[in-house]
Structure formats: structure tokens, C-alpha cells
Coordinates of C-alpha atoms in Angstrom, one line a residue:
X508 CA 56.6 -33.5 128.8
X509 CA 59.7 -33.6 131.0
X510 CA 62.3 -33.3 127.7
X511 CA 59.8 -30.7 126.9
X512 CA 60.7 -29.0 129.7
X513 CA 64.4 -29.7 130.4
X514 CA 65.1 -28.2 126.6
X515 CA 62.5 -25.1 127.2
X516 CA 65.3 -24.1 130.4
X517 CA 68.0 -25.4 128.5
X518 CA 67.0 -22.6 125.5
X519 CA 66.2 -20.0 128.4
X520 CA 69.6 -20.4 130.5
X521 CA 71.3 -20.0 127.3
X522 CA 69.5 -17.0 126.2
X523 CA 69.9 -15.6 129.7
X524 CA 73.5 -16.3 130.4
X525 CA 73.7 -13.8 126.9
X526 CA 71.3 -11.5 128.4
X527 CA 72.2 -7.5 129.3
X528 CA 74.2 -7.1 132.6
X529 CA 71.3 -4.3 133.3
X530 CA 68.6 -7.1 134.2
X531 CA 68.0 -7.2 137.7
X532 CA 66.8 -10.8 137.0
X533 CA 66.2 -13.8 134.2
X534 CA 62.8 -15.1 133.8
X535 CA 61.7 -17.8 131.4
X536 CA 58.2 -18.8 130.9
X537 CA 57.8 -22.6 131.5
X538 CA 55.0 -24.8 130.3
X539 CA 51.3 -22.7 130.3
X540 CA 50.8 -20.0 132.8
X541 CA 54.5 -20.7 134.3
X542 CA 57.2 -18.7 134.6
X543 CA 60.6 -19.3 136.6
X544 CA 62.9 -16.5 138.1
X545 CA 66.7 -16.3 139.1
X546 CA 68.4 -13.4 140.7
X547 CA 70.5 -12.1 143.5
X548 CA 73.6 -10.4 143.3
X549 CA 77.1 -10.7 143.7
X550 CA 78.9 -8.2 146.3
X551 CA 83.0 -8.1 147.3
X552 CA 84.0 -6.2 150.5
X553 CA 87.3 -5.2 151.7
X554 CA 86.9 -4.1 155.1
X555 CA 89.3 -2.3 158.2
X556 CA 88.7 -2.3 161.8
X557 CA 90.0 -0.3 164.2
X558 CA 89.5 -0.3 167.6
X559 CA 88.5 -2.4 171.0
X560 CA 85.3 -4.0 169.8
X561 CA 86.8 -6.7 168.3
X562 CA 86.5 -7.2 164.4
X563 CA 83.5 -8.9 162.8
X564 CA 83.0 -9.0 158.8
X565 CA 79.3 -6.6 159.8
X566 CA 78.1 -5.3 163.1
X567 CA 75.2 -7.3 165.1
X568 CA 74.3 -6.1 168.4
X569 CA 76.8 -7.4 170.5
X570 CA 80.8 -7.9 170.1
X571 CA 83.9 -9.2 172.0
X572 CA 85.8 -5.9 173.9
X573 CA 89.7 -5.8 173.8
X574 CA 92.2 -5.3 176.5
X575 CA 93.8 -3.4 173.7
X576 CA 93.0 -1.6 170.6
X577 CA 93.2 -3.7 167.4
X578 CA 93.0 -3.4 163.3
X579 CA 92.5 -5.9 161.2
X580 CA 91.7 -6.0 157.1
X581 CA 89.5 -8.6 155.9
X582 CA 88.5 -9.3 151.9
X583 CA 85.7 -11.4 151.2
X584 CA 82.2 -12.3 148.8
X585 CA 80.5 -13.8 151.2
X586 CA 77.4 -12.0 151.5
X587 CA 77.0 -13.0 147.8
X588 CA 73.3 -14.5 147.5
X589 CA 71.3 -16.3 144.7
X590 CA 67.0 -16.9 144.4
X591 CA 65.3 -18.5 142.1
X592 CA 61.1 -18.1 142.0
X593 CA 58.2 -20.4 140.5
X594 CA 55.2 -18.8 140.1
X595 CA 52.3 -20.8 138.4
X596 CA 48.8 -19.0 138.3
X597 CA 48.0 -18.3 141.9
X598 CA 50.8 -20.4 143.7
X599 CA 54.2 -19.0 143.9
X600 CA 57.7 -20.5 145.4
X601 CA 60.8 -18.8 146.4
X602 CA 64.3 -19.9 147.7
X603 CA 67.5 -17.7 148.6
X604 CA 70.5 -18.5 150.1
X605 CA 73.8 -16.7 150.6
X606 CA 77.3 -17.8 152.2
X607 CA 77.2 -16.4 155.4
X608 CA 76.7 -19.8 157.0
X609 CA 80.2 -20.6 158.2
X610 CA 83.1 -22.5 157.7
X611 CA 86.1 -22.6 155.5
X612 CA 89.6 -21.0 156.5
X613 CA 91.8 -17.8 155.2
X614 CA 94.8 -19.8 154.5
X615 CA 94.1 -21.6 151.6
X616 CA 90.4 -22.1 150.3
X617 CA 88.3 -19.3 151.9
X618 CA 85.4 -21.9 151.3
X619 CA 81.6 -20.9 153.0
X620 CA 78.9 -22.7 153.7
X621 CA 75.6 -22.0 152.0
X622 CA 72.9 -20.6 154.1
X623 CA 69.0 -21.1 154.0
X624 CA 67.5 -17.7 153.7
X625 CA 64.0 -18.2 152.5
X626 CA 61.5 -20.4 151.3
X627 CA 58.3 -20.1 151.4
X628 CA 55.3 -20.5 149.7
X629 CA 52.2 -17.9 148.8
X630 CA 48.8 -18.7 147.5
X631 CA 47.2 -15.7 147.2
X632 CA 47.0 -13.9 150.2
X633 CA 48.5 -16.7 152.5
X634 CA 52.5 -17.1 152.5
X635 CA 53.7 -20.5 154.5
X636 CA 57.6 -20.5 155.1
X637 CA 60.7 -18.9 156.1
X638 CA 61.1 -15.3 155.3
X639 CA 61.4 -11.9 157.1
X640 CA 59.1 -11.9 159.9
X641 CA 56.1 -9.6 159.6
X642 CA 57.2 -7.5 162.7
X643 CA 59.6 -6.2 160.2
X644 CA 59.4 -3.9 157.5
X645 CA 62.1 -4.3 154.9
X646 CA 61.7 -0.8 153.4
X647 CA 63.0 0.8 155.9
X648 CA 66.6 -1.0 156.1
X649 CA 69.1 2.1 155.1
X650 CA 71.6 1.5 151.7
X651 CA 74.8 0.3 153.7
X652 CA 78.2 -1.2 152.6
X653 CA 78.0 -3.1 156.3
X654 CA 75.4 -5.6 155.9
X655 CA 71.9 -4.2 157.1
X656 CA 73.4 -1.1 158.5
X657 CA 72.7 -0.4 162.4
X658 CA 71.4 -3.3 162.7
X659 CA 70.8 -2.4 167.0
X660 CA 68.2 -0.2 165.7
X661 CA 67.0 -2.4 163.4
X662 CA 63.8 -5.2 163.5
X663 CA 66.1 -8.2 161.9
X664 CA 64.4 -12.1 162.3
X665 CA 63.5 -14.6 159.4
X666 CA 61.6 -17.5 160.7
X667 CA 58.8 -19.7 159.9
X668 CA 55.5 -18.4 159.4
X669 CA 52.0 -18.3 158.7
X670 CA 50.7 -15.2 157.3
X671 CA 47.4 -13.9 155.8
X672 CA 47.2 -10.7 154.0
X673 CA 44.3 -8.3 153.9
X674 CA 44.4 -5.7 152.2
X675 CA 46.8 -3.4 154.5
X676 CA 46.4 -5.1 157.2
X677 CA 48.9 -8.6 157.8
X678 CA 48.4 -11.2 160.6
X679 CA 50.8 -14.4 161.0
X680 CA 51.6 -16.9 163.4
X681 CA 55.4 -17.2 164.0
X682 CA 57.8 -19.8 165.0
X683 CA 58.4 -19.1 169.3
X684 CA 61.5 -18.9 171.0
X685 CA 62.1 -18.3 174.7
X686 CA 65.8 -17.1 173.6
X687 CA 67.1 -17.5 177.0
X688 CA 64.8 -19.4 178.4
X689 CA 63.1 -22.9 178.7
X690 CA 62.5 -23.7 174.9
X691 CA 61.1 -27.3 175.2
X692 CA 58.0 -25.9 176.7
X693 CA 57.2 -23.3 174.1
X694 CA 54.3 -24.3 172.9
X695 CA 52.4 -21.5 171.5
X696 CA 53.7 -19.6 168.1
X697 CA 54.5 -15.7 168.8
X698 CA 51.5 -13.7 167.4
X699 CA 52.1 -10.5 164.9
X700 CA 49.5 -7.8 163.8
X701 CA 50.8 -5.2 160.9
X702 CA 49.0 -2.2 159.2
X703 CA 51.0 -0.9 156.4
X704 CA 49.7 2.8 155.5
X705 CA 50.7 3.4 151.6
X706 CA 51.0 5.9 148.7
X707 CA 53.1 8.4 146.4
X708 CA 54.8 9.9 149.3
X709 CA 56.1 6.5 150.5
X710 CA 55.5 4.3 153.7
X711 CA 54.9 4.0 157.3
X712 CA 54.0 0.3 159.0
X713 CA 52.7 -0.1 163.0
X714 CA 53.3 -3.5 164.5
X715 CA 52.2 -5.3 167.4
X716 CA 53.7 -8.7 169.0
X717 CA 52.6 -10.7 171.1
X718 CA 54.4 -13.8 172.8
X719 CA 54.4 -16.4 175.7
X720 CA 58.0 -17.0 177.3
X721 CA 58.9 -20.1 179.3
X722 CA 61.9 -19.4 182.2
X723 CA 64.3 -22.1 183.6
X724 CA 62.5 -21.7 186.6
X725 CA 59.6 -23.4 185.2
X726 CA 57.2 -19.9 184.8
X727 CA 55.7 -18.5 181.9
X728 CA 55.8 -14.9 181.2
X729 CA 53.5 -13.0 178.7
X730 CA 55.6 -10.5 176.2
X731 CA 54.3 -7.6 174.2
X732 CA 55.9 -4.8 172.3
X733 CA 55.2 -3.0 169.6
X734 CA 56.8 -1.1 166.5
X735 CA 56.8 2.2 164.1
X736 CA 58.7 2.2 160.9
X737 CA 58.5 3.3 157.1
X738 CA 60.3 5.4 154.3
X739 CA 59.2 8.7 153.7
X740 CA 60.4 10.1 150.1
X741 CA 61.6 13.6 150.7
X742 CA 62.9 16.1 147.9
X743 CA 63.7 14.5 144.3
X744 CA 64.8 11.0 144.9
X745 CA 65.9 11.0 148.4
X746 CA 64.4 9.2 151.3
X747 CA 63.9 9.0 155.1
X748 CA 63.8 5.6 156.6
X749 CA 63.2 5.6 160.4
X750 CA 62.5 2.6 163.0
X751 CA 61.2 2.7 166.2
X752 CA 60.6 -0.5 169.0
X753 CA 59.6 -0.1 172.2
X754 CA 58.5 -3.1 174.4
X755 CA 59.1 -6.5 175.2
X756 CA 60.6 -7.5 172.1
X757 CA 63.6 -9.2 172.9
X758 CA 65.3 -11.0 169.9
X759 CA 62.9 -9.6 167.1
X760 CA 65.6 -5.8 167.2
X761 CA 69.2 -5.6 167.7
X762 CA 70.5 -9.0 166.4
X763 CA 72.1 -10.0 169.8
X764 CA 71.8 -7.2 171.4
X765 CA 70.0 -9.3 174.5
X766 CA 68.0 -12.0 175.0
X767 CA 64.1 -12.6 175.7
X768 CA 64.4 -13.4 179.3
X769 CA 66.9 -12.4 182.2
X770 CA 66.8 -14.7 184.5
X771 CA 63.3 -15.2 185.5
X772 CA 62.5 -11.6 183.7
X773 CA 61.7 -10.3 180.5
X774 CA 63.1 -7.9 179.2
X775 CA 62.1 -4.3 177.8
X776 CA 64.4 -2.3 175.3
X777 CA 63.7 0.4 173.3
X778 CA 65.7 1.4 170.2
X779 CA 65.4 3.5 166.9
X780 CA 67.1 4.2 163.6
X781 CA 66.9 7.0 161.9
X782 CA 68.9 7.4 158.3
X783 CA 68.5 9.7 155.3
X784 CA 69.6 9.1 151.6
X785 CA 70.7 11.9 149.6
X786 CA 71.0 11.6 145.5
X787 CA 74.1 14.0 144.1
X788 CA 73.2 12.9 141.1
X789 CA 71.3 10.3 139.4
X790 CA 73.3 7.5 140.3
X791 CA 75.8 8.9 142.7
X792 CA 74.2 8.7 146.0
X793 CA 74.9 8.8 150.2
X794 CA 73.5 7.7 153.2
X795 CA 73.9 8.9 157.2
X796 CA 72.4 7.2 159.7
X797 CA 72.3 6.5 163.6
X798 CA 70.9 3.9 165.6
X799 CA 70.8 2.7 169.1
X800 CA 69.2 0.4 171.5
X801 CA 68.8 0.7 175.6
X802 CA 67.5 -2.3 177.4
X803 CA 66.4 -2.2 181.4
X804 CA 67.5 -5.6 182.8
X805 CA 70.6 -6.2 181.3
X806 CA 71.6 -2.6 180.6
X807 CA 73.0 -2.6 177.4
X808 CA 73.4 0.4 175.4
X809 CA 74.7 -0.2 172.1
X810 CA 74.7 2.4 169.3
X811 CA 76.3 2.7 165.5
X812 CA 76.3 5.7 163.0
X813 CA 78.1 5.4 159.1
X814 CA 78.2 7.5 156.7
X815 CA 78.8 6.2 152.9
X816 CA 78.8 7.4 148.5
X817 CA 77.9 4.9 146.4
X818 CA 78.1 5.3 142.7
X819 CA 76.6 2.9 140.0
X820 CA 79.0 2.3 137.4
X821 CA 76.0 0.5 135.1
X822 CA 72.7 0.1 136.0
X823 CA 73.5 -3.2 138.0
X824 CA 77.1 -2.4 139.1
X825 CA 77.6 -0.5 142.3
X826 CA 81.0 0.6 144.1
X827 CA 80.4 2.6 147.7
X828 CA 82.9 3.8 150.3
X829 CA 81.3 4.1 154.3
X830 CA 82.9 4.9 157.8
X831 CA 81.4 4.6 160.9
X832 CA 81.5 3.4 164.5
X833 CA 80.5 1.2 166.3
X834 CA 80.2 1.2 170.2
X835 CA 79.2 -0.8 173.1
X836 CA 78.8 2.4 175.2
X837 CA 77.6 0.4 178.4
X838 CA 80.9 -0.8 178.9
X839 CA 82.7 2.0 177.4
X840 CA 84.3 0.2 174.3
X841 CA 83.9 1.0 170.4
X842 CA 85.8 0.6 167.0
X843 CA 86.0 2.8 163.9
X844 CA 85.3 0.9 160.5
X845 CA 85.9 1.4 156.7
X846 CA 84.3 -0.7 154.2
X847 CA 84.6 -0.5 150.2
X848 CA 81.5 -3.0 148.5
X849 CA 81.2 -3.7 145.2
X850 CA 78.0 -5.4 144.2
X851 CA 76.6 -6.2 140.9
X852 CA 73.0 -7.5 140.4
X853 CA 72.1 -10.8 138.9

């Protein structure tokens, strides 16, 4: 049964590596009721920065400011990812990684390390693994050449998980983290409600989260926030995606931005994101957006805005142009950025 096998994926790697560059994805059927998926993509950036926010290949929420302004240009295919999925009747298993793990140096070999993105595992209704937490909603990440785009507006954590699914309405139980704080004692997983609201003019989710947050000091602080985001379609093909988080929410939006607890405090931010996508054409395309994040403790006040054209040469090759800024306005810093991305789809 095993030789079975190996020649059945043998036969379908074969017939996939000579498959059309339009697929978005390969997948074979293996054994009865089987079937085994690979895809990802494969993206190049060349990137200038300009400015005194110190360069980084993408934005997060925080950065490193300069005595005195800086460029630097940077070429790289590190953001390049690859997935494969097993799906047998009801059970289903997914892996992705990419190469934004580390390591390697620009003077001779460039090498990355691989990166765990997801895995996980769904039986029906019930996914068990690492994957986007359910805080988040995924549709309403903008089209950016800068890797998830705003990301201070943005709800951005994968971790483990729990989740059951019913119907619209998602519950999990989430790996804790008192980010900040004293994390041998946390010993209750962060709690996430989410009702997605669905149909032909697009979506909208509203999430709740709920935590318990242990301080140096010994204490334990309750957290709550909560969350409104979605993608509204618009006129022809364009789109609105917006994000809104307002609460106790610490490290779930803004990547860095700040952490869970101050000092014996936690703390509160609010941020949002707005961005819109406008089709020229059928495949020539642009997107503006804005984002920015305020938080009360530590007083940060970060913000970003781009502007981009992507075009799709095929139906799986894209090239796209964006500028934008990005500033760390609470201390009065911030660097201009150009990006060119070419990405073609596995």
C-alpha cells in the first residue's frame, strides 16, 4: 500500500510540476476519499528607505529612531512561503512556512531560516493548532507590497488554539501571554468570542477578548477589549476593508506597538485602519490606506499610510509599485518608503 502511494505522488508531482502557471495550487487525490494540496507563492522585493526610522525589510509597530536621516536599498525573497494540506473525509491538516525566521548574512549566501506559520488541524467544526488567532479577521488585511500593510492598525497574532465553529458565531481558547509581565504564572488561556455577519455585499466580524495578566509584582490583572472589522465590496470590483480595536488588547494589534502590561498596569490602545482598493481595469489595480494606533500608558502614537498599482502580468504573476510613510509621531520621527514586489502564485 505504501509503493502504492509513493508512485500515486510520484505520477502527481510529475503531472503538476507540468501543470499551467495559472493554478493557484496542485492537488492530487491520494488513496479513497484523499486528496493532498501544495501552494504558496513566491514574492521578490526590492525596497528603499528614507528617513530617521531606521530601515526594516516591512513595518511592525515599533522601529529604532536615527540621530540622522538614513537610506538604505535592500533586495530580497524572503517572504516566499510554501503549504501543503491533507484533507481525508472530515479531518483536514495544514502546514505553511516562509523564510522570515532569521539568519543568514548579505555578503555571501543571503541564507534564511524557515519559519513555522501554521499547523493545525480541523475536524469539522473544531480546528486544534497554530493559525491566525480568531480575534482576527484576515479579510480585512489591505493588498500591500509591505508585508500586511499598516500593520499598527492591524489585529496580527498566530498562536495555538482551540476553536469551535458554529455556524457564524466562533469561540476558542488561545495560548496566554502576559507580554510584559510575569509569564510563568499564566495559567489560564485568553478567551475569544467572534460573530462573522456574511453575504453578496461582503463582510463585517465583532470580536471580544478576554484575558488574565500576571505582573512582576506578583498581581493579576483582568484584560478586555474588543474589535470591528470586515470588507465591504463597493462599485464593480473594488473594496473597503476597515479595522477597528479599542480596549485592553495589548499584543493581539500593532505588532509591537506596546506591550500587555506597564509596569503593574495594563494597558488600553485604540487603533484603526481604513484602506480602499480601486480596479483600473480588470487586473490593473490600487490601494490607499491609513492606519494608526494611540495607547494611554505608554503613549505611543504610531501611524503609516501607502499608496500602491499592482498589475497582473498572468493570472498568477503580479508586479506592484507602493510609497508610503511610516512615523513614530510620539517621538517625532518617520521615514518615506518605496517597495517594487513581484509575486507569482504556486
Amino acid at each position: 500500500m505504501l509503493t502504492s502511494t509513493i508512485k500515486k505522488l510520484t505520477l502527481a508531482t510529475s503531472l503538476g510540476l507540468m501543470a499551467s502557471s495559472a493554478m493557484a495550487g496542485y492537488d492530487f487525490n491520494v488513496g479513497d476519499d484523499g486528496k493532498l494540496s501544495f501552494g504558496g507563492y513566491l514574492k521578490v522585493d526590492a525596497r528603499y528607505v528614507n528617513g530617521d526610522v531606521a530601515y526594516r525589510d516591512f513595518w511592525i509597530g515599533t522601529g529604532t529612531p536615527l540621530e540622522e536621516s538614513a537610506s538604505q536599498f535592500r533586495i530580497f525573497a524572503n517572504e516566499s512561503r510554501f503549504n501543503t494540506k491533507y484533507v481525508h473525509g472530515d479531518v483536514m491538516g495544514f502546514i505553511e512556512m516562509d523564510f522570515l525566521g532569521g539568519g543568514g548574512n548579505q555578503v555571501v549566501s543571503n541564507s534564511a531560516h524557515p519559519r513555522l506559520r501554521h499547523a493545525f488541524i480541523k475536524y469539522k467544526d473544531l480546528t486544534v493548532g497554530q493559525t491566525w488567532t480568531t480575534f482576527m479577521n484576515t479579510s480585512a488585511i489591505p493588498e500591500t507590497a509591505d508585508f500586511a500593510g499598516a500593520t499598527v492598525g492591524l489585529a496580527f497574532v498566530r498562536q495555538g488554539q482551540i476553536r469551535y465553529d458554529m455556524g457564524g458565531f466562533q469561540v476558542s481558547i488561545e495560548n496566554p501571554e502576559s507580554d510584559g509581565g510575569d509569564t510563568v504564572n499564566d495559567d489560564l488561556p485568553d478567551v475569544v468570542a467572534r460573530y462573522n455577519f456574511k453575504g453578496d455585499w461582503g463582510n463585517v466580524s465583532i470580536s471580544a477578548l478576554g484575558r488574565r495578566l500576571n505582573t512582576l509584582g506578583g498581581n493579576s490583572e483582568t484584560a478586555f477589549g474588543g474589535s470591528i472589522a470586515g470588507r465591504i465590496n463597493t462599485f464593480g470590483k473594488d473594496d473597503l476593508r476597515f479595522q477597528f480595536h479599542q480596549g485592553e488588547v495589548g499584543r493581539y494589534v500593532g505588532l509591537g506597538v506596546t506591550k500587555d502590561l506597564i509596569g503593574e498596569e495594563v494597558e488600553t490602545s485604540t487603533s484603526y485602519l481604513a484602506a480602499y482598493r480601486h480596479y483600473w481595469t480588470d487586473t490593473l489595480r490600487s490601494t490607499f490606506l491609513y492606519g494608526r494606533i494611540e495607547t494611554d500608558k505608554s503613549d505611543a502614537d504610531r501611524s503609516q499610510w501607502s499608496v500602491n498599482l499592482f498589475q497582473n502580468l498572468t493570472p498568477a504573476l503580479a508586479v506592484g509599485i507602493e510609497v508610503g510613510n511610516f512615523a513614530l509621531d510620539d517621538q517625532k520621527v518617520d521615514s518615506n518608503y518605496a517597495q517594487f514586489s513581484m509575486r507569482y502564485a504556486l
